[in-house]
Short mmCIF file of C-alpha atoms in Angstrom, two decimals:
data_model
loop_
_atom_site.label_atom_id
_atom_site.label_comp_id
_atom_site.label_asym_id
_atom_site.label_seq_id
_atom_site.Cartn_x
_atom_site.Cartn_y
_atom_site.Cartn_z
CA MET A 1 -7.44 7.75 4.70
CA THR A 2 -5.17 8.28 7.57
CA ALA A 3 -1.96 5.68 7.50
CA LEU A 4 -3.16 3.11 9.46
CA SER A 5 -6.99 3.55 8.36
CA ARG A 6 -5.47 2.96 4.36
CA ARG A 7 -3.03 0.39 5.15
CA ASN A 8 -6.07 -1.95 7.21
CA ALA A 9 -7.90 -0.97 4.19
CA LEU A 10 -5.20 -2.57 2.15
CA LYS A 11 -5.39 -5.53 3.41
CA ALA A 12 -8.53 -5.85 4.19
CA GLY A 13 -9.25 -5.07 1.07
CA GLY A 14 -11.32 -2.16 1.66
CA ALA A 15 -14.42 -3.00 4.26
CA LEU A 16 -16.83 0.03 3.95
CA ALA A 17 -21.09 0.40 5.41
CA LEU A 18 -23.14 2.31 3.43
CA GLY A 19 -24.81 5.58 3.97
CA ALA A 20 -28.77 6.93 2.92
CA GLY A 21 -29.18 7.27 -1.04
CA ILE A 22 -27.92 4.09 -2.04
CA SER A 23 -30.47 3.18 -4.06
CA ALA A 24 -29.76 5.29 -6.54
CA CYS A 25 -26.75 3.45 -8.11
CA GLY A 26 -26.91 3.58 -11.40
CA GLY A 27 -26.49 -0.43 -12.62
CA GLY A 28 -29.82 -1.09 -11.02
CA SER A 29 -31.87 2.15 -11.77
CA GLY A 30 -32.93 3.46 -14.82
CA SER A 31 -30.99 7.07 -14.22
CA ASN A 32 -28.58 8.79 -16.90
CA GLN A 33 -26.74 9.95 -13.69
CA LEU A 34 -23.56 8.26 -12.53
CA SER A 35 -22.38 6.57 -9.51
CA PHE A 36 -19.26 6.53 -7.72
CA MET A 37 -18.90 4.49 -4.87
CA TYR A 38 -15.66 4.96 -2.49
CA TRP A 39 -14.22 4.73 0.88
CA GLY A 40 -11.79 6.75 2.52
CA SER A 41 -10.96 9.77 4.71
CA SER A 42 -13.21 12.53 5.07
CA PHE A 43 -10.22 13.98 3.24
CA GLU A 44 -10.55 11.76 0.53
CA GLN A 45 -13.97 12.11 0.49
CA LYS A 46 -14.26 16.08 -0.74
CA ALA A 47 -11.20 15.32 -2.59
CA VAL A 48 -13.32 12.75 -4.70
CA GLN A 49 -16.44 14.91 -4.75
CA GLN A 50 -14.17 17.45 -6.24
CA MET A 51 -13.58 15.09 -8.95
CA LEU A 52 -16.99 14.72 -9.82
CA GLN A 53 -18.17 18.15 -9.60
CA THR A 54 -15.33 18.49 -11.88
CA PHE A 55 -16.44 15.63 -14.37
CA THR A 56 -19.88 16.85 -14.41
CA LYS A 57 -19.27 20.17 -15.60
CA GLU A 58 -16.54 19.35 -18.35
CA LYS A 59 -18.46 15.85 -19.37
CA HIS A 60 -21.75 17.32 -18.95
CA ILE A 61 -23.00 14.25 -16.97
CA PRO A 62 -24.57 14.08 -14.28
CA THR A 63 -23.22 12.33 -11.04
CA LYS A 64 -23.60 10.88 -7.47
CA PRO A 65 -21.48 10.37 -5.02
CA ILE A 66 -21.43 7.51 -2.79
CA TYR A 67 -19.22 7.99 0.09
CA VAL A 68 -18.71 4.77 2.12
CA PRO A 69 -16.77 4.57 5.68
CA GLY A 70 -16.70 1.39 7.06
CA ASP A 71 -18.08 -2.53 6.56
CA TYR A 72 -17.71 -2.15 2.45
CA GLU A 73 -17.45 -5.75 1.65
CA THR A 74 -21.10 -7.20 2.80
CA LYS A 75 -22.81 -3.82 1.79
CA VAL A 76 -21.40 -4.59 -1.74
CA ASN A 77 -22.26 -8.04 -0.96
CA THR A 78 -26.26 -6.72 -0.41
CA LEU A 79 -26.15 -4.56 -3.44
CA VAL A 80 -24.90 -6.94 -5.97
CA ALA A 81 -27.53 -9.43 -4.42
CA SER A 82 -30.41 -6.64 -4.66
CA HIS A 83 -29.23 -5.72 -8.47
CA SER A 84 -28.18 -2.33 -7.62
CA THR A 85 -24.54 -2.12 -7.90
CA PRO A 86 -23.11 1.43 -8.51
CA ASP A 87 -21.36 2.17 -12.30
CA VAL A 88 -18.07 2.65 -10.80
CA ALA A 89 -16.27 2.40 -7.20
CA TYR A 90 -13.17 1.37 -5.10
CA MET A 91 -12.86 -2.06 -4.56
CA GLY A 92 -10.45 -4.55 -2.62
CA ALA A 93 -8.59 -6.85 -5.10
CA ALA A 94 -9.96 -10.28 -2.95
CA MET A 95 -13.64 -9.18 -4.16
CA ALA A 96 -13.11 -7.61 -6.92
CA TYR A 97 -10.75 -10.98 -8.33
CA ARG A 98 -14.99 -13.10 -6.80
CA LEU A 99 -16.73 -10.39 -8.78
CA ALA A 100 -14.69 -10.63 -12.03
CA GLN A 101 -15.12 -13.86 -12.28
CA GLN A 102 -18.95 -14.27 -11.64
CA GLY A 103 -18.69 -11.23 -14.93
CA LYS A 104 -20.31 -8.93 -12.23
CA LEU A 105 -17.53 -6.26 -13.75
CA VAL A 106 -16.49 -5.10 -16.59
CA ASN A 107 -13.62 -6.55 -18.57
CA LEU A 108 -12.01 -3.64 -19.88
CA TYR A 109 -9.10 -5.55 -21.82
CA PRO A 110 -10.36 -4.87 -24.78
CA TYR A 111 -10.44 -1.40 -24.36
CA PHE A 112 -6.78 -0.47 -24.15
CA SER A 113 -6.17 -0.25 -27.44
CA LYS A 114 -8.99 2.57 -28.11
CA TYR A 115 -8.08 4.37 -24.96
CA THR A 116 -4.35 4.90 -24.83
CA SER A 117 -4.27 6.13 -20.88
CA LEU A 118 -6.20 2.73 -20.46
CA SER A 119 -2.93 0.88 -21.70
CA ASP A 120 0.12 3.48 -20.32
CA ARG A 121 -0.41 2.38 -16.52
CA LEU A 122 2.70 0.93 -14.39
CA PRO A 123 2.67 -3.09 -15.22
CA GLN A 124 2.43 -3.70 -11.64
CA THR A 125 -0.42 -1.43 -11.41
CA TYR A 126 -3.12 -3.86 -13.14
CA PHE A 127 -5.63 -6.62 -11.94
CA TRP A 128 -5.39 -9.48 -14.42
CA TYR A 129 -8.07 -12.74 -14.10
CA GLY A 130 -7.55 -14.86 -17.17
CA LYS A 131 -6.45 -14.41 -20.73
CA ASN A 132 -6.39 -10.56 -22.26
CA LYS A 133 -8.81 -10.27 -18.81
CA SER A 134 -8.37 -7.14 -16.53
CA PHE A 135 -11.07 -5.96 -14.71
CA GLY A 136 -9.38 -3.03 -13.65
CA ILE A 137 -6.26 -0.79 -12.35
CA GLN A 138 -4.83 0.55 -8.66
CA THR A 139 -6.94 3.36 -7.81
CA ALA A 140 -3.43 5.01 -7.30
CA ASN A 141 -0.54 3.85 -6.86
CA GLU A 142 1.22 3.51 -3.40
CA ILE A 143 5.08 2.07 -2.39
CA MET A 144 6.40 1.11 0.93
CA VAL A 145 9.67 3.94 2.38
CA THR A 146 11.31 4.59 5.22
CA TRP A 147 9.99 7.76 6.86
CA TYR A 148 12.25 9.43 9.47
CA ASN A 149 12.38 12.54 11.91
CA LYS A 150 15.20 14.73 10.87
CA LYS A 151 16.41 16.24 14.83
CA ALA A 152 16.15 12.87 15.89
CA PHE A 153 19.19 11.65 13.48
CA LYS A 154 21.00 15.31 13.87
CA ASP A 155 20.75 15.22 17.13
CA ALA A 156 22.23 11.82 17.45
CA GLY A 157 24.94 12.57 14.87
CA ALA A 158 23.63 10.40 13.02
CA LYS A 159 23.27 9.80 8.72
CA MET A 160 20.11 9.96 7.87
CA PRO A 161 18.67 7.12 5.86
CA PRO A 162 19.03 7.20 2.19
CA ALA A 163 17.15 8.20 -0.78
CA ASN A 164 18.53 6.63 -3.40
CA ALA A 165 17.73 3.27 -3.69
CA ASP A 166 21.60 2.51 -5.15
CA LYS A 167 22.89 3.74 -1.78
CA ALA A 168 20.16 1.57 0.53
CA TRP A 169 21.46 0.82 4.07
CA SER A 170 22.05 -2.85 4.12
CA TRP A 171 20.45 -4.61 6.79
CA HIS A 172 23.85 -4.32 9.52
CA ASP A 173 23.79 -0.49 8.32
CA PHE A 174 20.13 -0.04 9.08
CA ILE A 175 20.64 -1.69 12.95
CA GLN A 176 23.23 0.81 13.28
CA ALA A 177 21.93 3.34 12.46
CA ALA A 178 18.68 2.70 14.29
CA ALA A 179 20.26 1.61 17.49
CA LYS A 180 22.28 5.34 16.94
CA VAL A 181 18.73 6.66 17.30
CA THR A 182 17.53 4.61 20.02
CA VAL A 183 17.76 6.55 23.25
CA ASP A 184 16.62 5.82 27.11
CA GLU A 185 15.59 8.20 29.49
CA ASN A 186 18.59 9.18 31.06
CA GLY A 187 19.62 9.80 27.33
CA ASN A 188 21.92 6.67 26.92
CA ARG A 189 21.95 4.83 22.76
CA ALA A 190 21.37 1.77 22.39
CA ASP A 191 24.58 1.71 20.81
CA GLN A 192 26.08 2.00 24.23
CA SER A 193 26.86 0.15 27.22
CA SER A 194 25.69 2.23 29.28
CA PHE A 195 21.79 1.73 27.54
CA ASP A 196 18.55 0.44 29.81
CA HIS A 197 16.27 -0.79 26.87
CA THR A 198 13.82 -1.27 29.86
CA LYS A 199 13.24 2.73 29.96
CA PRO A 200 12.91 3.77 26.22
CA LYS A 201 12.28 7.16 25.43
CA GLN A 202 12.47 7.33 21.82
CA PHE A 203 12.73 3.73 19.84
CA GLY A 204 15.01 3.53 16.43
CA VAL A 205 12.08 2.28 14.16
CA SER A 206 8.82 1.44 14.18
CA PHE A 207 6.35 -1.49 12.29
CA ASP A 208 3.97 -3.20 12.10
CA MET A 209 5.23 -6.78 11.46
CA THR A 210 1.12 -8.30 10.09
CA TYR A 211 1.55 -5.98 7.83
CA GLN A 212 2.77 -7.92 4.79
CA GLY A 213 4.40 -3.84 2.80
CA VAL A 214 6.89 -4.14 5.64
CA TRP A 215 8.65 -7.80 5.62
CA TYR A 216 7.47 -8.51 1.76
CA PRO A 217 10.26 -6.15 0.02
CA MET A 218 12.58 -7.83 2.23
CA LEU A 219 12.05 -10.88 2.01
CA LEU A 220 12.04 -10.07 -1.89
CA SER A 221 15.58 -8.40 -1.25
CA ASN A 222 17.32 -11.50 0.68
CA GLY A 223 15.81 -14.27 -2.62
CA GLY A 224 12.65 -15.03 -1.11
CA ASP A 225 9.19 -15.42 -1.68
CA VAL A 226 5.78 -16.17 -0.20
CA PHE A 227 5.23 -19.08 -2.47
CA ASP A 228 7.26 -20.54 -5.00
CA LYS A 229 6.78 -19.44 -8.98
CA ALA A 230 3.61 -22.38 -9.59
CA GLY A 231 2.19 -20.57 -6.44
CA ARG A 232 1.77 -23.78 -4.81
CA LYS A 233 3.92 -23.94 -2.25
CA CYS A 234 4.38 -21.90 0.47
CA THR A 235 8.20 -20.47 1.18
CA LEU A 236 7.62 -19.02 3.93
CA ASP A 237 9.76 -21.61 6.13
CA SER A 238 13.12 -21.48 3.62
CA PRO A 239 16.60 -19.93 5.38
CA GLU A 240 16.06 -16.52 3.18
CA SER A 241 12.90 -15.99 4.65
CA ILE A 242 13.55 -17.31 7.96
CA GLU A 243 16.47 -14.83 8.29
CA VAL A 244 14.52 -11.68 7.77
CA PHE A 245 11.51 -12.11 9.81
CA GLN A 246 14.37 -13.19 12.33
CA ASN A 247 15.61 -10.42 11.56
CA PHE A 248 12.44 -7.84 12.63
CA GLN A 249 11.88 -9.77 15.30
CA ASP A 250 16.17 -9.17 16.53
CA LEU A 251 15.00 -5.67 16.89
CA MET A 252 12.20 -5.69 19.31
CA TYR A 253 14.40 -8.69 21.29
CA LYS A 254 17.82 -8.47 20.53
CA HIS A 255 18.32 -4.86 19.56
CA HIS A 256 15.83 -3.26 21.41
CA VAL A 257 16.14 -0.51 18.59
CA ALA A 258 12.00 -1.15 17.81
CA PRO A 259 8.62 -1.14 19.92
CA SER A 260 7.42 -4.75 21.08
CA PRO A 261 3.35 -4.78 20.25
CA SER A 262 2.78 -4.29 23.76
CA GLN A 263 4.75 -1.81 24.10
CA LEU A 264 3.18 -0.02 20.49
CA GLY A 265 0.15 -0.59 22.55
CA ASN A 266 -3.29 -1.87 20.57
CA ASN A 267 -4.04 1.19 18.59
CA ALA A 268 -0.82 2.37 17.29
CA PRO A 269 -0.31 6.05 16.75
CA THR A 270 -0.54 7.10 13.42
CA THR A 271 3.15 7.10 11.76
CA GLN A 272 2.66 11.27 11.63
CA VAL A 273 2.24 11.15 15.21
CA GLN A 274 4.73 8.41 15.87
CA LEU A 275 7.49 10.96 14.30
CA GLN A 276 6.27 14.36 15.73
CA THR A 277 6.84 13.35 19.29
CA SER A 278 9.31 12.08 18.66
CA ARG A 279 8.66 8.57 19.97
CA MET A 280 10.36 6.96 16.86
CA ALA A 281 12.83 8.35 14.92
CA MET A 282 11.46 6.05 11.82
CA VAL A 283 8.74 4.41 10.82
CA ILE A 284 8.16 1.75 7.69
CA ASP A 285 5.19 2.62 6.31
CA GLY A 286 3.41 3.73 2.88
CA GLN A 287 3.66 6.49 0.24
CA TRP A 288 0.74 7.59 1.86
CA SER A 289 1.19 8.99 5.49
CA LEU A 290 3.00 11.67 3.03
CA LEU A 291 -0.84 13.91 2.93
CA ASP A 292 -0.84 13.72 7.15
CA ILE A 293 3.01 14.27 8.10
CA ALA A 294 3.11 17.41 5.90
CA ALA A 295 -0.04 18.97 6.95
CA ALA A 296 1.17 18.45 10.67
CA GLY A 297 4.73 20.55 9.92
CA VAL A 298 6.99 17.42 10.93
CA ASP A 299 10.26 18.19 10.44
CA TYR A 300 10.82 14.96 8.11
CA GLY A 301 12.35 13.31 5.44
CA ILE A 302 11.63 9.76 3.35
CA GLY A 303 14.24 7.58 2.52
CA VAL A 304 14.39 4.28 1.18
CA LEU A 305 13.97 0.74 2.59
CA PRO A 306 17.17 -1.47 3.11
CA LYS A 307 18.02 -4.22 1.79
CA TYR A 308 19.66 -7.60 1.46
CA GLN A 309 20.88 -8.13 -2.13
CA LYS A 310 18.88 -5.54 -3.81
CA PRO A 311 16.73 -3.01 -3.09
CA PHE A 312 12.81 -3.60 -3.33
CA THR A 313 9.98 -2.08 -2.66
CA ILE A 314 6.09 -3.12 -2.89
CA SER A 315 3.22 -1.53 -5.06
CA LEU A 316 -0.16 -1.88 -3.78
CA SER A 317 -3.53 -0.59 -3.61
CA GLY A 318 -6.74 -1.95 -4.20
CA ALA A 319 -8.71 -1.03 -7.29
CA SER A 320 -11.34 0.92 -9.36
CA VAL A 321 -13.96 -1.29 -11.24
CA MET A 322 -16.86 -1.27 -13.71
CA PHE A 323 -19.80 -2.68 -12.68
CA SER A 324 -21.02 -5.47 -16.07
CA ALA A 325 -24.70 -3.84 -14.58
CA THR A 326 -23.78 -0.22 -15.49
CA LYS A 327 -26.76 1.05 -17.83
CA HIS A 328 -24.32 4.27 -19.72
CA LYS A 329 -20.94 1.71 -20.21
CA LYS A 330 -19.67 4.75 -23.14
CA ASP A 331 -20.16 7.77 -20.42
CA ALA A 332 -18.67 4.62 -17.09
CA LEU A 333 -15.33 4.66 -18.95
CA GLU A 334 -15.30 8.29 -18.79
CA LEU A 335 -15.90 8.33 -15.83
CA TYR A 336 -13.32 5.39 -15.07
CA LEU A 337 -10.93 7.30 -17.39
CA PHE A 338 -11.14 10.80 -15.08
CA HIS A 339 -11.24 9.85 -11.48
CA ASN A 340 -7.33 8.85 -11.28
CA ASP A 341 -6.32 10.94 -14.03
CA PRO A 342 -3.80 13.84 -11.80
CA ALA A 343 -5.04 16.08 -13.96
CA HIS A 344 -8.71 16.09 -12.40
CA VAL A 345 -7.56 14.99 -8.45
CA ASP A 346 -5.58 16.94 -5.92
CA LEU A 347 -5.04 13.62 -4.13
CA PHE A 348 -1.78 13.02 -5.54
CA LYS A 349 -0.45 17.16 -5.00
CA ASP A 350 -1.61 16.37 -1.39
CA GLY A 351 0.73 13.54 -0.90
CA LEU A 352 -2.44 10.74 -0.78
CA TRP A 353 -1.87 9.42 -3.80
CA MET A 354 1.05 8.10 -6.75
CA PRO A 355 -0.29 8.20 -10.49
CA THR A 356 0.05 4.73 -11.82
CA ILE A 357 0.00 6.24 -15.53
CA LYS A 358 3.96 5.77 -16.46
CA GLY A 359 4.64 9.38 -18.24
CA TYR A 360 4.26 10.81 -14.33
CA TYR A 361 7.81 9.13 -13.39
CA THR A 362 9.63 9.74 -16.78
CA ASP A 363 7.98 13.07 -18.27
CA PRO A 364 10.33 15.03 -15.94
CA LYS A 365 6.95 17.74 -16.70
CA LEU A 366 4.44 15.86 -15.38
CA ILE A 367 6.56 14.64 -12.70
CA ASP A 368 6.86 18.35 -11.61
CA SER A 369 3.18 18.74 -11.73
CA TRP A 370 2.43 16.12 -8.59
CA ILE A 371 5.23 16.53 -6.95
CA LYS A 372 6.94 20.22 -6.87
CA ASN A 373 4.94 21.87 -4.56
CA LYS A 374 5.60 22.13 -0.18
CA ALA A 375 4.06 18.71 0.24
CA HIS A 376 6.57 16.99 -1.69
CA PRO A 377 10.16 16.87 -0.20
CA PRO A 378 13.33 17.42 -2.69
CA GLU A 379 14.71 13.91 -1.93
CA TYR A 380 10.80 12.67 -3.22
CA LYS A 381 12.12 12.74 -6.89
CA THR A 382 14.91 9.34 -5.85
CA ALA A 383 12.92 7.92 -3.03
CA VAL A 384 9.93 7.78 -4.92
CA VAL A 385 8.98 8.28 -7.91
CA ASP A 386 12.54 6.03 -9.35
CA TYR A 387 12.64 4.18 -6.71
CA THR A 388 8.92 2.89 -7.69
CA LEU A 389 9.56 3.12 -10.87
CA ASN A 390 13.03 0.80 -11.04
CA HIS A 391 12.32 -1.32 -7.86
CA SER A 392 9.14 -1.45 -7.03
CA VAL A 393 7.02 -5.11 -7.74
CA THR A 394 3.13 -6.05 -7.47
CA ASP A 395 2.48 -6.86 -4.06
CA TRP A 396 1.58 -10.95 -3.14
CA ASN A 397 -1.79 -10.18 -2.03
CA GLN A 398 -2.52 -8.71 -5.39
CA LEU A 399 -1.97 -11.70 -7.31
CA ALA A 400 -2.75 -14.24 -4.97
CA LYS A 401 -5.69 -17.07 -5.59
CA ASN A 402 -7.67 -17.09 -2.39
CA ASP A 403 -5.59 -15.00 -0.11
CA ASP A 404 -7.99 -14.10 2.09
CA ASN A 405 -7.81 -17.81 3.30
CA ILE A 406 -4.04 -17.82 3.23
CA ASN A 407 -4.10 -14.80 5.54
CA GLU A 408 -6.21 -16.36 7.77
CA LEU A 409 -3.24 -19.12 9.08
CA LEU A 410 -0.39 -16.30 8.22
CA THR A 411 -1.32 -13.20 10.49
CA PRO A 412 -1.66 -15.47 13.89
CA ALA A 413 1.53 -17.00 12.94
CA LEU A 414 2.36 -13.36 12.41
CA GLN A 415 1.77 -11.96 15.26
CA GLN A 416 3.51 -14.81 17.39
CA ILE A 417 6.83 -14.47 16.00
CA ALA A 418 6.08 -10.68 16.99
CA THR A 419 5.62 -11.30 20.36
CA GLY A 420 9.31 -12.52 20.47
CA LYS A 421 8.28 -15.97 22.75
CA THR A 422 9.27 -18.14 19.60
CA PRO A 423 11.83 -18.16 17.32
CA ALA A 424 10.71 -16.69 13.60
CA LYS A 425 12.00 -20.20 12.31
CA ASP A 426 10.03 -22.78 15.02
CA VAL A 427 7.03 -20.16 13.23
CA LEU A 428 7.64 -20.66 9.97
CA LYS A 429 8.10 -24.05 9.79
CA THR A 430 4.66 -25.14 11.59
CA VAL A 431 2.29 -22.92 9.61
CA ALA A 432 3.99 -23.03 5.86
CA PRO A 433 2.46 -26.77 5.72
CA LYS A 434 -0.55 -25.51 6.40
CA ILE A 435 -0.92 -22.35 4.30
CA THR A 436 0.29 -24.68 0.71
CA ALA A 437 -2.99 -26.73 1.81
CA ARG A 438 -4.37 -23.93 0.93
CA LEU A 439 -2.50 -22.15 -2.27
CA GLN A 440 -4.65 -21.95 -5.98
CA GLY A 441 -1.99 -20.22 -7.60
CA TRP A 442 -1.33 -16.88 -9.21
CA TYR A 443 -3.41 -14.35 -11.15
CA PRO A 444 -1.44 -13.27 -13.93
CA THR A 445 0.42 -10.21 -14.54
CA GLN A 446 0.12 -9.59 -17.57
CA ALA A 447 -2.69 -10.50 -20.50
CA VAL A 448 -2.07 -14.05 -22.10
#
């Protein structure tokens, strides 16, 4: 997927529309053919089809790819109702939790002791929904990073974003760096008195204020969180939270180093385009942008996110699941273990996916197997691999119960902050009690 389409899929739970041939899904048919349902760009489509072909060749198990480019949730509901679910599928977290609790998905936990490749994943990549109950693992891991245009920093004579978490910029340093690479039409920088913020040519940084991947790591870094430990009280109105959101608002309207939503436009360009056109010097976005950026030949770099107290990034992705209705559970489990193994899928080497298997972050040979290539820059090891292993935590949307209803309130509030018309404090003080009324607690983060 492109950066924006993948981001939206992760936010919304991956809504897609099924095409022709859906009646061949394995769960509701008597065929011995395994069906695999998924979303993604045309590039991802081809890679998954190749993976399935390899699986069939090696395992002698026939497979059917079911590629779904839009409206996933509606169609999944239709398939469940018609008893024609696929064997293995991508699934957004919110829908997967609902289906698992209804008994529609296989609890994979009993298989952990038999298959080490199920039990050796990064802790933050599991989806737990009860005591010793896991409906699956992230299809692929993703984290948030700072992308930057090297030329913009070279032209400004500025230091580039650090690629090591222990050298992460403070928020103050981040603002100063962004000011040095924010330029108006006359060539004046935002840290100069002659700078005209009404005539921007290049912004220092771009971000999507409504996307939790942007602000949640900063919230954690500042000692805040979305909810309390019990998941029953919204804490977005805490001083730590207010400071973070006000700082993001100030990047746009006080420091003028980031574009406002109106300046960015309704259909914001992808991260790759923003960097390639030198409209932005930095973009806060997901690791998945690497696929498009590397392919476009942008002179780019990857840095860690700025920090307040401790460095943080978040791990986020949709899930891969097995439907309980499969008539070929053993074969389906083989496909489940195979479908996101870096040894069988090129999407890791190409830059779209990151592994969920822990060994690919700790074993030098395994690390080299997916990052030692042209698509991954030299700093990737520290800026992404080490950053993931030592400083990533699970995205709150992967753990919060009832997150769909929570986001119905939260997203408009974040949009209001992004307009700059109301201080973050006023918005958050208003919305936090409303969110609290909808909270139902957290899902577990491990077998309990």
